[in-house]
PDB file of C-alpha atoms in Angstrom:
ATOM      1  CA  MET U   9      -6.045 -28.639 -27.600  1.00  0.00           C
ATOM      2  CA  VAL U  10      -8.641 -25.926 -26.959  1.00  0.00           C
ATOM      3  CA  ASP U  11     -10.193 -25.014 -30.274  1.00  0.00           C
ATOM      4  CA  LEU U  12     -10.872 -21.423 -31.221  1.00  0.00           C
ATOM      5  CA  TYR U  13     -14.494 -20.386 -31.572  1.00  0.00           C
ATOM      6  CA  GLU U  14     -16.062 -18.779 -34.603  1.00  0.00           C
ATOM      7  CA  PRO U  15     -15.370 -15.019 -34.671  1.00  0.00           C
ATOM      8  CA  THR U  16     -17.659 -13.167 -32.280  1.00  0.00           C
ATOM      9  CA  SER U  17     -18.450  -9.487 -32.833  1.00  0.00           C
ATOM     10  CA  PRO U  18     -20.076  -7.066 -30.369  1.00  0.00           C
ATOM     11  CA  TYR U  19     -23.804  -7.237 -29.802  1.00  0.00           C
ATOM     12  CA  ASP U  20     -23.736  -3.962 -27.861  1.00  0.00           C
ATOM     13  CA  GLN U  21     -21.562  -0.830 -27.969  1.00  0.00           C
ATOM     14  CA  GLY U  22     -21.639   2.449 -26.131  1.00  0.00           C
ATOM     15  CA  PHE U  23     -19.880   5.172 -24.192  1.00  0.00           C
ATOM     16  CA  LEU U  24     -19.694   5.544 -20.430  1.00  0.00           C
ATOM     17  CA  ASP U  25     -19.842   9.178 -19.300  1.00  0.00           C
ATOM     18  CA  THR U  26     -17.426   9.458 -16.374  1.00  0.00           C
ATOM     19  CA  GLY U  27     -18.761  12.831 -15.265  1.00  0.00           C
ATOM     20  CA  ASP U  28     -15.468  14.686 -15.698  1.00  0.00           C
ATOM     21  CA  GLY U  29     -15.454  15.240 -19.444  1.00  0.00           C
ATOM     22  CA  ASN U  30     -14.246  11.754 -20.380  1.00  0.00           C
ATOM     23  CA  ARG U  31     -16.243   9.187 -22.332  1.00  0.00           C
ATOM     24  CA  VAL U  32     -15.080   5.579 -22.126  1.00  0.00           C
ATOM     25  CA  TYR U  33     -15.898   3.332 -25.074  1.00  0.00           C
ATOM     26  CA  TYR U  34     -17.149  -0.173 -24.258  1.00  0.00           C
ATOM     27  CA  GLU U  35     -18.611  -3.148 -26.073  1.00  0.00           C
ATOM     28  CA  GLN U  36     -20.165  -6.472 -25.141  1.00  0.00           C
ATOM     29  CA  LEU U  37     -19.703  -9.771 -26.960  1.00  0.00           C
ATOM     30  CA  GLY U  38     -21.121 -13.266 -26.588  1.00  0.00           C
ATOM     31  CA  ASN U  39     -24.231 -14.171 -24.620  1.00  0.00           C
ATOM     32  CA  PRO U  40     -26.049 -11.360 -22.744  1.00  0.00           C
ATOM     33  CA  ALA U  41     -27.090 -13.980 -20.188  1.00  0.00           C
ATOM     34  CA  GLY U  42     -23.636 -15.574 -19.974  1.00  0.00           C
ATOM     35  CA  LYS U  43     -20.938 -15.455 -17.310  1.00  0.00           C
ATOM     36  CA  PRO U  44     -19.629 -11.862 -17.142  1.00  0.00           C
ATOM     37  CA  ALA U  45     -15.964 -11.218 -17.893  1.00  0.00           C
ATOM     38  CA  VAL U  46     -13.961  -8.069 -18.543  1.00  0.00           C
ATOM     39  CA  HIS U  47     -10.828  -7.774 -20.656  1.00  0.00           C
ATOM     40  CA  VAL U  48      -8.315  -5.138 -19.530  1.00  0.00           C
ATOM     41  CA  HIS U  49      -6.018  -4.083 -22.373  1.00  0.00           C
ATOM     42  CA  GLY U  50      -2.335  -3.285 -22.117  1.00  0.00           C
ATOM     43  CA  GLY U  51      -0.217  -0.258 -22.854  1.00  0.00           C
ATOM     44  CA  PRO U  52      -1.207   1.688 -20.891  1.00  0.00           C
ATOM     45  CA  GLY U  53      -2.948   3.437 -23.734  1.00  0.00           C
ATOM     46  CA  GLY U  54      -2.886   0.549 -26.190  1.00  0.00           C
ATOM     47  CA  GLY U  55      -6.646   0.321 -26.640  1.00  0.00           C
ATOM     48  CA  THR U  56      -8.658  -2.855 -26.914  1.00  0.00           C
ATOM     49  CA  ALA U  57      -8.561  -5.013 -30.042  1.00  0.00           C
ATOM     50  CA  GLN U  58     -10.822  -3.751 -32.819  1.00  0.00           C
ATOM     51  CA  ARG U  59     -11.491  -7.228 -34.135  1.00  0.00           C
ATOM     52  CA  PRO U  60     -13.758 -10.157 -33.250  1.00  0.00           C
ATOM     53  CA  THR U  61     -12.725 -12.520 -30.482  1.00  0.00           C
ATOM     54  CA  ARG U  62     -12.277 -16.268 -30.916  1.00  0.00           C
ATOM     55  CA  ALA U  63     -10.957 -17.265 -27.473  1.00  0.00           C
ATOM     56  CA  TRP U  64     -14.187 -16.859 -25.504  1.00  0.00           C
ATOM     57  CA  ASP U  65     -17.104 -19.304 -25.706  1.00  0.00           C
ATOM     58  CA  PRO U  66     -19.858 -17.071 -27.094  1.00  0.00           C
ATOM     59  CA  GLU U  67     -22.558 -19.290 -25.602  1.00  0.00           C
ATOM     60  CA  ARG U  68     -21.142 -19.178 -22.081  1.00  0.00           C
ATOM     61  CA  TYR U  69     -19.503 -15.770 -21.713  1.00  0.00           C
ATOM     62  CA  ARG U  70     -20.719 -12.192 -21.655  1.00  0.00           C
ATOM     63  CA  LEU U  71     -17.440 -10.445 -22.466  1.00  0.00           C
ATOM     64  CA  VAL U  72     -16.956  -6.734 -21.822  1.00  0.00           C
ATOM     65  CA  ARG U  73     -14.132  -4.916 -23.614  1.00  0.00           C
ATOM     66  CA  PHE U  74     -13.367  -1.231 -23.167  1.00  0.00           C
ATOM     67  CA  ASP U  75     -10.838   1.411 -24.160  1.00  0.00           C
ATOM     68  CA  GLN U  76      -9.248   2.962 -21.094  1.00  0.00           C
ATOM     69  CA  ARG U  77      -9.352   6.734 -20.762  1.00  0.00           C
ATOM     70  CA  ASN U  78      -7.959   8.808 -23.620  1.00  0.00           C
ATOM     71  CA  CYS U  79      -7.108   5.909 -25.943  1.00  0.00           C
ATOM     72  CA  GLY U  80      -8.722   3.817 -28.639  1.00  0.00           C
ATOM     73  CA  ARG U  81     -12.255   5.046 -29.228  1.00  0.00           C
ATOM     74  CA  SER U  82     -12.564   6.778 -25.851  1.00  0.00           C
ATOM     75  CA  THR U  83     -12.644  10.574 -25.843  1.00  0.00           C
ATOM     76  CA  PRO U  84     -10.912  12.933 -25.627  1.00  0.00           C
ATOM     77  CA  HIS U  85      -7.978  11.107 -27.202  1.00  0.00           C
ATOM     78  CA  ALA U  86      -4.529  11.625 -25.712  1.00  0.00           C
ATOM     79  CA  SER U  87      -3.210  12.732 -29.105  1.00  0.00           C
ATOM     80  CA  ASP U  88      -5.232  15.910 -28.553  1.00  0.00           C
ATOM     81  CA  PRO U  89      -3.107  18.301 -26.459  1.00  0.00           C
ATOM     82  CA  ALA U  90      -6.302  19.534 -24.781  1.00  0.00           C
ATOM     83  CA  ALA U  91      -6.907  16.111 -23.163  1.00  0.00           C
ATOM     84  CA  ASP U  92      -6.301  16.579 -19.438  1.00  0.00           C
ATOM     85  CA  MET U  93      -3.851  13.907 -18.298  1.00  0.00           C
ATOM     86  CA  SER U  94      -4.378  14.836 -14.648  1.00  0.00           C
ATOM     87  CA  LEU U  95      -7.684  12.980 -14.986  1.00  0.00           C
ATOM     88  CA  ASN U  96      -5.933   9.782 -16.094  1.00  0.00           C
ATOM     89  CA  THR U  97      -4.509   7.946 -13.090  1.00  0.00           C
ATOM     90  CA  THR U  98      -4.668   4.333 -11.980  1.00  0.00           C
ATOM     91  CA  GLN U  99      -7.417   5.239  -9.527  1.00  0.00           C
ATOM     92  CA  HIS U 100      -9.434   6.914 -12.297  1.00  0.00           C
ATOM     93  CA  LEU U 101      -9.109   3.724 -14.370  1.00  0.00           C
ATOM     94  CA  ILE U 102     -10.143   1.503 -11.457  1.00  0.00           C
ATOM     95  CA  ASP U 103     -13.142   3.745 -10.820  1.00  0.00           C
ATOM     96  CA  ASP U 104     -14.058   3.575 -14.520  1.00  0.00           C
ATOM     97  CA  MET U 105     -14.088  -0.220 -14.371  1.00  0.00           C
ATOM     98  CA  GLU U 106     -16.324  -0.203 -11.325  1.00  0.00           C
ATOM     99  CA  ARG U 107     -18.604   2.427 -12.843  1.00  0.00           C
ATOM    100  CA  LEU U 108     -18.834   0.356 -16.044  1.00  0.00           C
ATOM    101  CA  ARG U 109     -19.699  -2.786 -14.080  1.00  0.00           C
ATOM    102  CA  GLU U 110     -22.528  -0.943 -12.338  1.00  0.00           C
ATOM    103  CA  HIS U 111     -23.700   0.669 -15.586  1.00  0.00           C
ATOM    104  CA  LEU U 112     -24.024  -2.744 -17.208  1.00  0.00           C
ATOM    105  CA  GLY U 113     -25.819  -4.253 -14.223  1.00  0.00           C
ATOM    106  CA  ILE U 114     -23.116  -6.853 -13.575  1.00  0.00           C
ATOM    107  CA  ASP U 115     -22.716  -8.197 -10.048  1.00  0.00           C
ATOM    108  CA  LYS U 116     -19.353  -9.977 -10.464  1.00  0.00           C
ATOM    109  CA  TRP U 117     -17.028 -10.702 -13.339  1.00  0.00           C
ATOM    110  CA  LEU U 118     -13.906 -12.589 -14.351  1.00  0.00           C
ATOM    111  CA  VAL U 119     -10.947 -10.250 -14.899  1.00  0.00           C
ATOM    112  CA  ASN U 120      -8.585 -10.931 -17.804  1.00  0.00           C
ATOM    113  CA  GLY U 121      -5.632  -8.900 -19.056  1.00  0.00           C
ATOM    114  CA  ALA U 122      -2.003  -8.846 -20.124  1.00  0.00           C
ATOM    115  CA  SER U 123       1.031  -6.654 -19.426  1.00  0.00           C
ATOM    116  CA  TRP U 124      -0.258  -3.290 -18.124  1.00  0.00           C
ATOM    117  CA  GLY U 125      -3.673  -4.969 -18.157  1.00  0.00           C
ATOM    118  CA  SER U 126      -2.406  -7.301 -15.437  1.00  0.00           C
ATOM    119  CA  THR U 127      -1.350  -4.341 -13.277  1.00  0.00           C
ATOM    120  CA  LEU U 128      -4.694  -2.590 -13.646  1.00  0.00           C
ATOM    121  CA  GLY U 129      -6.687  -5.813 -13.332  1.00  0.00           C
ATOM    122  CA  LEU U 130      -4.878  -6.795 -10.126  1.00  0.00           C
ATOM    123  CA  ALA U 131      -5.169  -3.307  -8.654  1.00  0.00           C
ATOM    124  CA  TYR U 132      -8.908  -3.353  -9.417  1.00  0.00           C
ATOM    125  CA  ALA U 133      -9.330  -6.801  -7.869  1.00  0.00           C
ATOM    126  CA  GLN U 134      -7.492  -5.765  -4.711  1.00  0.00           C
ATOM    127  CA  GLN U 135      -9.835  -2.806  -4.265  1.00  0.00           C
ATOM    128  CA  HIS U 136     -12.987  -4.714  -5.210  1.00  0.00           C
ATOM    129  CA  PRO U 137     -12.343  -8.413  -4.455  1.00  0.00           C
ATOM    130  CA  GLU U 138     -16.034  -9.016  -3.826  1.00  0.00           C
ATOM    131  CA  ARG U 139     -16.693  -8.164  -7.492  1.00  0.00           C
ATOM    132  CA  VAL U 140     -14.157 -10.599  -9.010  1.00  0.00           C
ATOM    133  CA  THR U 141     -14.887 -14.272  -9.638  1.00  0.00           C
ATOM    134  CA  GLU U 142     -11.565 -15.307 -11.227  1.00  0.00           C
ATOM    135  CA  ILE U 143      -8.444 -13.694 -12.673  1.00  0.00           C
ATOM    136  CA  VAL U 144      -6.594 -14.818 -15.813  1.00  0.00           C
ATOM    137  CA  ILE U 145      -3.539 -12.742 -16.736  1.00  0.00           C
ATOM    138  CA  GLN U 146      -0.640 -13.041 -19.143  1.00  0.00           C
ATOM    139  CA  ALA U 147       2.746 -11.268 -19.205  1.00  0.00           C
ATOM    140  CA  VAL U 148       2.417 -10.471 -15.530  1.00  0.00           C
ATOM    141  CA  THR U 149       3.620  -7.084 -14.341  1.00  0.00           C
ATOM    142  CA  THR U 150       2.796  -4.982 -11.292  1.00  0.00           C
ATOM    143  CA  SER U 151       4.473  -1.797 -12.614  1.00  0.00           C
ATOM    144  CA  SER U 152       6.684  -1.592  -9.533  1.00  0.00           C
ATOM    145  CA  PRO U 153       9.652   0.811  -9.482  1.00  0.00           C
ATOM    146  CA  ALA U 154      12.043  -2.100 -10.016  1.00  0.00           C
ATOM    147  CA  GLU U 155      10.082  -3.371 -13.019  1.00  0.00           C
ATOM    148  CA  LEU U 156       9.873   0.064 -14.614  1.00  0.00           C
ATOM    149  CA  ASP U 157      13.578   0.660 -14.017  1.00  0.00           C
ATOM    150  CA  TRP U 158      14.335  -2.652 -15.704  1.00  0.00           C
ATOM    151  CA  LEU U 159      12.152  -1.971 -18.745  1.00  0.00           C
ATOM    152  CA  TYR U 160      13.398   1.548 -19.410  1.00  0.00           C
ATOM    153  CA  ARG U 161      16.998   1.261 -18.206  1.00  0.00           C
ATOM    154  CA  GLY U 162      18.165  -2.205 -17.151  1.00  0.00           C
ATOM    155  CA  ALA U 163      17.104  -3.955 -20.369  1.00  0.00           C
ATOM    156  CA  GLY U 164      19.530  -1.644 -22.148  1.00  0.00           C
ATOM    157  CA  ARG U 165      22.278  -4.061 -21.114  1.00  0.00           C
ATOM    158  CA  PHE U 166      20.950  -6.390 -23.809  1.00  0.00           C
ATOM    159  CA  HIS U 167      20.258  -3.656 -26.365  1.00  0.00           C
ATOM    160  CA  PRO U 168      22.861  -0.950 -25.646  1.00  0.00           C
ATOM    161  CA  GLU U 169      22.695   0.706 -29.055  1.00  0.00           C
ATOM    162  CA  ALA U 170      18.893   0.910 -28.927  1.00  0.00           C
ATOM    163  CA  TRP U 171      18.933   2.189 -25.355  1.00  0.00           C
ATOM    164  CA  ASP U 172      21.421   4.903 -26.267  1.00  0.00           C
ATOM    165  CA  ARG U 173      19.004   6.082 -28.943  1.00  0.00           C
ATOM    166  CA  PHE U 174      16.157   6.016 -26.401  1.00  0.00           C
ATOM    167  CA  ARG U 175      18.207   8.030 -23.884  1.00  0.00           C
ATOM    168  CA  ASP U 176      19.327  10.489 -26.541  1.00  0.00           C
ATOM    169  CA  GLY U 177      15.701  11.199 -27.431  1.00  0.00           C
ATOM    170  CA  VAL U 178      15.459  13.584 -24.475  1.00  0.00           C
ATOM    171  CA  PRO U 179      17.346  16.900 -24.016  1.00  0.00           C
ATOM    172  CA  GLU U 180      21.026  16.403 -23.198  1.00  0.00           C
ATOM    173  CA  ASP U 181      20.766  17.870 -19.705  1.00  0.00           C
ATOM    174  CA  GLU U 182      18.089  15.294 -18.786  1.00  0.00           C
ATOM    175  CA  ARG U 183      19.791  12.143 -20.076  1.00  0.00           C
ATOM    176  CA  ASP U 184      21.307  11.195 -16.716  1.00  0.00           C
ATOM    177  CA  GLY U 185      18.071  11.788 -14.830  1.00  0.00           C
ATOM    178  CA  ASP U 186      14.516  10.478 -14.896  1.00  0.00           C
ATOM    179  CA  LEU U 187      13.993   9.472 -18.525  1.00  0.00           C
ATOM    180  CA  LEU U 188      10.311   8.679 -18.031  1.00  0.00           C
ATOM    181  CA  ALA U 189       9.621  12.144 -16.653  1.00  0.00           C
ATOM    182  CA  ALA U 190      11.664  13.702 -19.451  1.00  0.00           C
ATOM    183  CA  TYR U 191       9.597  11.891 -22.080  1.00  0.00           C
ATOM    184  CA  ALA U 192       6.392  12.861 -20.272  1.00  0.00           C
ATOM    185  CA  ARG U 193       7.430  16.507 -20.552  1.00  0.00           C
ATOM    186  CA  LEU U 194       8.190  16.099 -24.252  1.00  0.00           C
ATOM    187  CA  MET U 195       4.749  14.595 -24.785  1.00  0.00           C
ATOM    188  CA  GLU U 196       3.181  17.751 -23.332  1.00  0.00           C
ATOM    189  CA  ASN U 197       5.102  20.036 -25.685  1.00  0.00           C
ATOM    190  CA  PRO U 198       2.758  22.218 -27.789  1.00  0.00           C
ATOM    191  CA  ASP U 199       4.869  21.498 -30.905  1.00  0.00           C
ATOM    192  CA  ARG U 200       3.359  18.432 -32.565  1.00  0.00           C
ATOM    193  CA  ALA U 201       6.632  17.636 -34.352  1.00  0.00           C
ATOM    194  CA  ILE U 202       8.367  17.302 -30.975  1.00  0.00           C
ATOM    195  CA  ARG U 203       5.599  15.007 -29.706  1.00  0.00           C
ATOM    196  CA  GLU U 204       5.761  12.875 -32.851  1.00  0.00           C
ATOM    197  CA  LYS U 205       9.530  12.434 -32.566  1.00  0.00           C
ATOM    198  CA  ALA U 206       9.383  11.603 -28.858  1.00  0.00           C
ATOM    199  CA  ALA U 207       6.656   9.040 -29.493  1.00  0.00           C
ATOM    200  CA  ALA U 208       8.661   7.446 -32.300  1.00  0.00           C
ATOM    201  CA  ASP U 209      11.816   7.309 -30.151  1.00  0.00           C
ATOM    202  CA  TRP U 210       9.942   5.711 -27.251  1.00  0.00           C
ATOM    203  CA  LEU U 211       8.231   3.095 -29.419  1.00  0.00           C
ATOM    204  CA  THR U 212      11.480   2.257 -31.228  1.00  0.00           C
ATOM    205  CA  TRP U 213      12.868   1.310 -27.815  1.00  0.00           C
ATOM    206  CA  GLU U 214       9.792  -0.753 -26.945  1.00  0.00           C
ATOM    207  CA  ASP U 215      10.145  -2.557 -30.272  1.00  0.00           C
ATOM    208  CA  ALA U 216      13.805  -3.287 -29.576  1.00  0.00           C
ATOM    209  CA  VAL U 217      13.074  -4.856 -26.194  1.00  0.00           C
ATOM    210  CA  ILE U 218      10.910  -7.596 -27.698  1.00  0.00           C
ATOM    211  CA  SER U 219      12.662  -7.844 -31.061  1.00  0.00           C
ATOM    212  CA  HIS U 220      14.741 -10.921 -30.234  1.00  0.00           C
ATOM    213  CA  GLU U 221      12.268 -12.738 -28.017  1.00  0.00           C
ATOM    214  CA  PRO U 222      10.805 -16.046 -29.188  1.00  0.00           C
ATOM    215  CA  ASN U 223       7.870 -15.056 -31.393  1.00  0.00           C
ATOM    216  CA  GLY U 224       8.966 -11.418 -31.228  1.00  0.00           C
ATOM    217  CA  SER U 225       7.351  -9.196 -33.816  1.00  0.00           C
ATOM    218  CA  PRO U 226       9.423  -6.305 -35.232  1.00  0.00           C
ATOM    219  CA  GLY U 227       7.511  -3.052 -35.160  1.00  0.00           C
ATOM    220  CA  MET U 228       4.855  -4.419 -32.828  1.00  0.00           C
ATOM    221  CA  TYR U 229       4.476  -1.171 -30.878  1.00  0.00           C
ATOM    222  CA  SER U 230       5.256   1.359 -33.586  1.00  0.00           C
ATOM    223  CA  ASP U 231       2.994  -0.248 -36.197  1.00  0.00           C
ATOM    224  CA  ARG U 232       0.073   2.142 -35.649  1.00  0.00           C
ATOM    225  CA  ASP U 233      -0.937   5.524 -37.023  1.00  0.00           C
ATOM    226  CA  VAL U 234       0.758   8.663 -35.734  1.00  0.00           C
ATOM    227  CA  ASP U 235      -2.129   9.807 -33.529  1.00  0.00           C
ATOM    228  CA  ALA U 236      -2.246   6.373 -31.896  1.00  0.00           C
ATOM    229  CA  GLN U 237       1.525   6.517 -31.359  1.00  0.00           C
ATOM    230  CA  ILE U 238       1.290   9.927 -29.707  1.00  0.00           C
ATOM    231  CA  GLY U 239      -1.631   8.861 -27.537  1.00  0.00           C
ATOM    232  CA  LEU U 240       0.040   5.644 -26.442  1.00  0.00           C
ATOM    233  CA  VAL U 241       3.326   7.265 -25.467  1.00  0.00           C
ATOM    234  CA  ARG U 242       1.678  10.258 -23.815  1.00  0.00           C
ATOM    235  CA  ILE U 243      -0.329   7.922 -21.569  1.00  0.00           C
ATOM    236  CA  CYS U 244       2.569   5.500 -20.951  1.00  0.00           C
ATOM    237  CA  SER U 245       5.031   8.222 -20.003  1.00  0.00           C
ATOM    238  CA  HIS U 246       2.434  10.003 -17.865  1.00  0.00           C
ATOM    239  CA  ILE U 247       1.444   6.909 -15.888  1.00  0.00           C
ATOM    240  CA  PHE U 248       4.889   5.344 -15.578  1.00  0.00           C
ATOM    241  CA  SER U 249       6.683   8.582 -14.673  1.00  0.00           C
ATOM    242  CA  ASN U 250       4.287   8.738 -11.731  1.00  0.00           C
ATOM    243  CA  GLY U 251       4.967   5.148 -10.702  1.00  0.00           C
ATOM    244  CA  ALA U 252       1.397   4.283 -11.730  1.00  0.00           C
ATOM    245  CA  TRP U 253       0.354   6.003  -8.475  1.00  0.00           C
ATOM    246  CA  LEU U 254       1.068   2.751  -6.642  1.00  0.00           C
ATOM    247  CA  GLU U 255       3.085   2.455  -3.468  1.00  0.00           C
ATOM    248  CA  LYS U 256       6.332   0.510  -3.751  1.00  0.00           C
ATOM    249  CA  ASP U 257       5.519  -3.171  -4.340  1.00  0.00           C
ATOM    250  CA  GLN U 258       1.888  -2.431  -3.484  1.00  0.00           C
ATOM    251  CA  ILE U 259       0.349  -5.202  -5.561  1.00  0.00           C
ATOM    252  CA  LEU U 260       2.671  -7.868  -4.182  1.00  0.00           C
ATOM    253  CA  ARG U 261       2.222  -6.519  -0.655  1.00  0.00           C
ATOM    254  CA  ASP U 262      -1.564  -6.664  -0.973  1.00  0.00           C
ATOM    255  CA  ALA U 263      -1.745 -10.075  -2.648  1.00  0.00           C
ATOM    256  CA  HIS U 264      -3.526 -11.386   0.462  1.00  0.00           C
ATOM    257  CA  LYS U 265      -6.554  -9.355  -0.625  1.00  0.00           C
ATOM    258  CA  LEU U 266      -6.968 -11.802  -3.516  1.00  0.00           C
ATOM    259  CA  ALA U 267      -7.485 -14.751  -1.152  1.00  0.00           C
ATOM    260  CA  GLY U 268     -10.308 -16.961  -2.353  1.00  0.00           C
ATOM    261  CA  ILE U 269     -10.148 -15.707  -5.959  1.00  0.00           C
ATOM    262  CA  PRO U 270      -8.849 -18.437  -8.303  1.00  0.00           C
ATOM    263  CA  GLY U 271      -6.129 -17.133 -10.590  1.00  0.00           C
ATOM    264  CA  VAL U 272      -4.123 -18.316 -13.575  1.00  0.00           C
ATOM    265  CA  LEU U 273      -0.836 -16.540 -14.324  1.00  0.00           C
ATOM    266  CA  VAL U 274       0.776 -17.171 -17.718  1.00  0.00           C
ATOM    267  CA  HIS U 275       4.277 -15.912 -18.466  1.00  0.00           C
ATOM    268  CA  GLY U 276       7.104 -16.332 -20.951  1.00  0.00           C
ATOM    269  CA  ARG U 277      10.520 -17.339 -19.617  1.00  0.00           C
ATOM    270  CA  HIS U 278      12.215 -14.956 -22.054  1.00  0.00           C
ATOM    271  CA  ASP U 279      10.010 -11.917 -21.410  1.00  0.00           C
ATOM    272  CA  MET U 280      12.534  -9.089 -21.773  1.00  0.00           C
ATOM    273  CA  GLY U 281      10.057  -6.395 -20.790  1.00  0.00           C
ATOM    274  CA  CYS U 282       8.650  -8.120 -17.707  1.00  0.00           C
ATOM    275  CA  PRO U 283      11.049 -10.799 -16.409  1.00  0.00           C
ATOM    276  CA  PRO U 284       9.272 -13.757 -14.757  1.00  0.00           C
ATOM    277  CA  GLN U 285      10.470 -12.919 -11.240  1.00  0.00           C
ATOM    278  CA  THR U 286       7.363 -10.829 -10.604  1.00  0.00           C
ATOM    279  CA  ALA U 287       4.994 -13.594 -11.689  1.00  0.00           C
ATOM    280  CA  TRP U 288       6.907 -16.018  -9.461  1.00  0.00           C
ATOM    281  CA  GLU U 289       6.701 -13.717  -6.429  1.00  0.00           C
ATOM    282  CA  LEU U 290       3.009 -13.037  -7.013  1.00  0.00           C
ATOM    283  CA  ALA U 291       2.212 -16.745  -7.243  1.00  0.00           C
ATOM    284  CA  LYS U 292       4.016 -17.356  -3.931  1.00  0.00           C
ATOM    285  CA  ALA U 293       2.026 -14.593  -2.244  1.00  0.00           C
ATOM    286  CA  TRP U 294      -1.336 -15.657  -3.747  1.00  0.00           C
ATOM    287  CA  PRO U 295      -2.026 -19.316  -2.895  1.00  0.00           C
ATOM    288  CA  ASP U 296      -5.152 -19.436  -5.054  1.00  0.00           C
ATOM    289  CA  ALA U 297      -3.141 -18.699  -8.205  1.00  0.00           C
ATOM    290  CA  ARG U 298      -1.508 -21.189 -10.565  1.00  0.00           C
ATOM    291  CA  LEU U 299       1.582 -20.033 -12.439  1.00  0.00           C
ATOM    292  CA  HIS U 300       2.584 -21.365 -15.859  1.00  0.00           C
ATOM    293  CA  ILE U 301       5.973 -20.305 -17.270  1.00  0.00           C
ATOM    294  CA  PHE U 302       6.807 -21.220 -20.857  1.00  0.00           C
ATOM    295  CA  ASP U 303      10.366 -21.607 -22.112  1.00  0.00           C
ATOM    296  CA  ASP U 304       9.450 -20.919 -25.752  1.00  0.00           C
ATOM    297  CA  SER U 305       7.860 -17.510 -25.185  1.00  0.00           C
ATOM    298  CA  GLY U 306       8.550 -13.892 -24.313  1.00  0.00           C
ATOM    299  CA  HIS U 307       6.317 -10.892 -23.717  1.00  0.00           C
ATOM    300  CA  VAL U 308       4.293 -11.367 -26.887  1.00  0.00           C
ATOM    301  CA  GLY U 309       3.574 -14.973 -25.965  1.00  0.00           C
ATOM    302  CA  GLY U 310       3.223 -18.009 -28.156  1.00  0.00           C
ATOM    303  CA  GLU U 311       0.762 -20.744 -28.989  1.00  0.00           C
ATOM    304  CA  ALA U 312       1.381 -22.673 -25.745  1.00  0.00           C
ATOM    305  CA  MET U 313       0.716 -19.546 -23.703  1.00  0.00           C
ATOM    306  CA  ARG U 314      -2.422 -18.725 -25.656  1.00  0.00           C
ATOM    307  CA  HIS U 315      -3.616 -22.315 -25.282  1.00  0.00           C
ATOM    308  CA  THR U 316      -3.187 -22.110 -21.503  1.00  0.00           C
ATOM    309  CA  VAL U 317      -5.179 -18.873 -21.329  1.00  0.00           C
ATOM    310  CA  ARG U 318      -7.957 -20.444 -23.405  1.00  0.00           C
ATOM    311  CA  ALA U 319      -7.892 -23.549 -21.205  1.00  0.00           C
ATOM    312  CA  ALA U 320      -8.338 -21.370 -18.121  1.00  0.00           C
ATOM    313  CA  LEU U 321     -11.279 -19.588 -19.720  1.00  0.00           C
ATOM    314  CA  GLU U 322     -12.794 -22.963 -20.580  1.00  0.00           C
ATOM    315  CA  GLU U 323     -12.292 -24.143 -17.009  1.00  0.00           C
ATOM    316  CA  PHE U 324     -13.890 -21.078 -15.476  1.00  0.00           C
ATOM    317  CA  LYS U 325     -16.816 -20.666 -17.857  1.00  0.00           C
ATOM    318  CA  ASN U 326     -18.925 -23.176 -15.917  1.00  0.00           C
ATOM    319  CA  ARG U 327     -17.808 -22.099 -12.463  1.00  0.00           C
TER     320      ARG U 327
END
């Protein structure tokens, strides 16, 4: 068993000025002279954890955490209608990561993330493979059209009553069309009450998807303050309604660009939001990756999944 470390809090915090009116919050934890690593949070728009870490060896790692554009402590926050969502695309986020790496004087780093964090982390690594030493990701998703269609439509076969409520959250004349685009439009409405309701409807669906998974946690997505709910759903609907600005199956297609980068993929067999097919296909296309699928876990993971992530971090800390 890989033991948890004593809680480690940031030794450095700051904001990265992106030059276009955005300021990206970042923090560093562990050993300033340690092996660099970056954690890429999920959502999109979920923000990084505002608590100490216990999974990373504080003597061996220099861990960078950051809040992606318009969420968490980054500014402007997406709950503010004045925040310009046209400046929040996958390419903007990739460029922010690279700009942050340069700002911190880091040559290469390990990339770690989960869910949307796996999409962004993989997309970053495929653009900048020379800057990535290893990749450790959990709840693997590439945000492909098929995956997004499953999460926001196909999974309704298992939760029909919840999906009906999700569909009925948009205007009646849009319910048979592109639901993600319809929600994105609602999240741009100047009436805050409309934005609050749309955010609540969206997050109620997200909660339903994981509600019956092993280790599922009711209210996992909606258990945040109203501004955080609005920001999360505004970013999610904006990015996903645009297909994350990725070409169809782009990350799987470009898996060869990860050649030579050791990877560990950790996934739950019963992940209702991101079925394991994607992780399986990615592992086949990326020979340097090892895939671990756990029968007792879903999207939110479990102790065996967390242990495997920690074991990978232990393995790579001396590499």
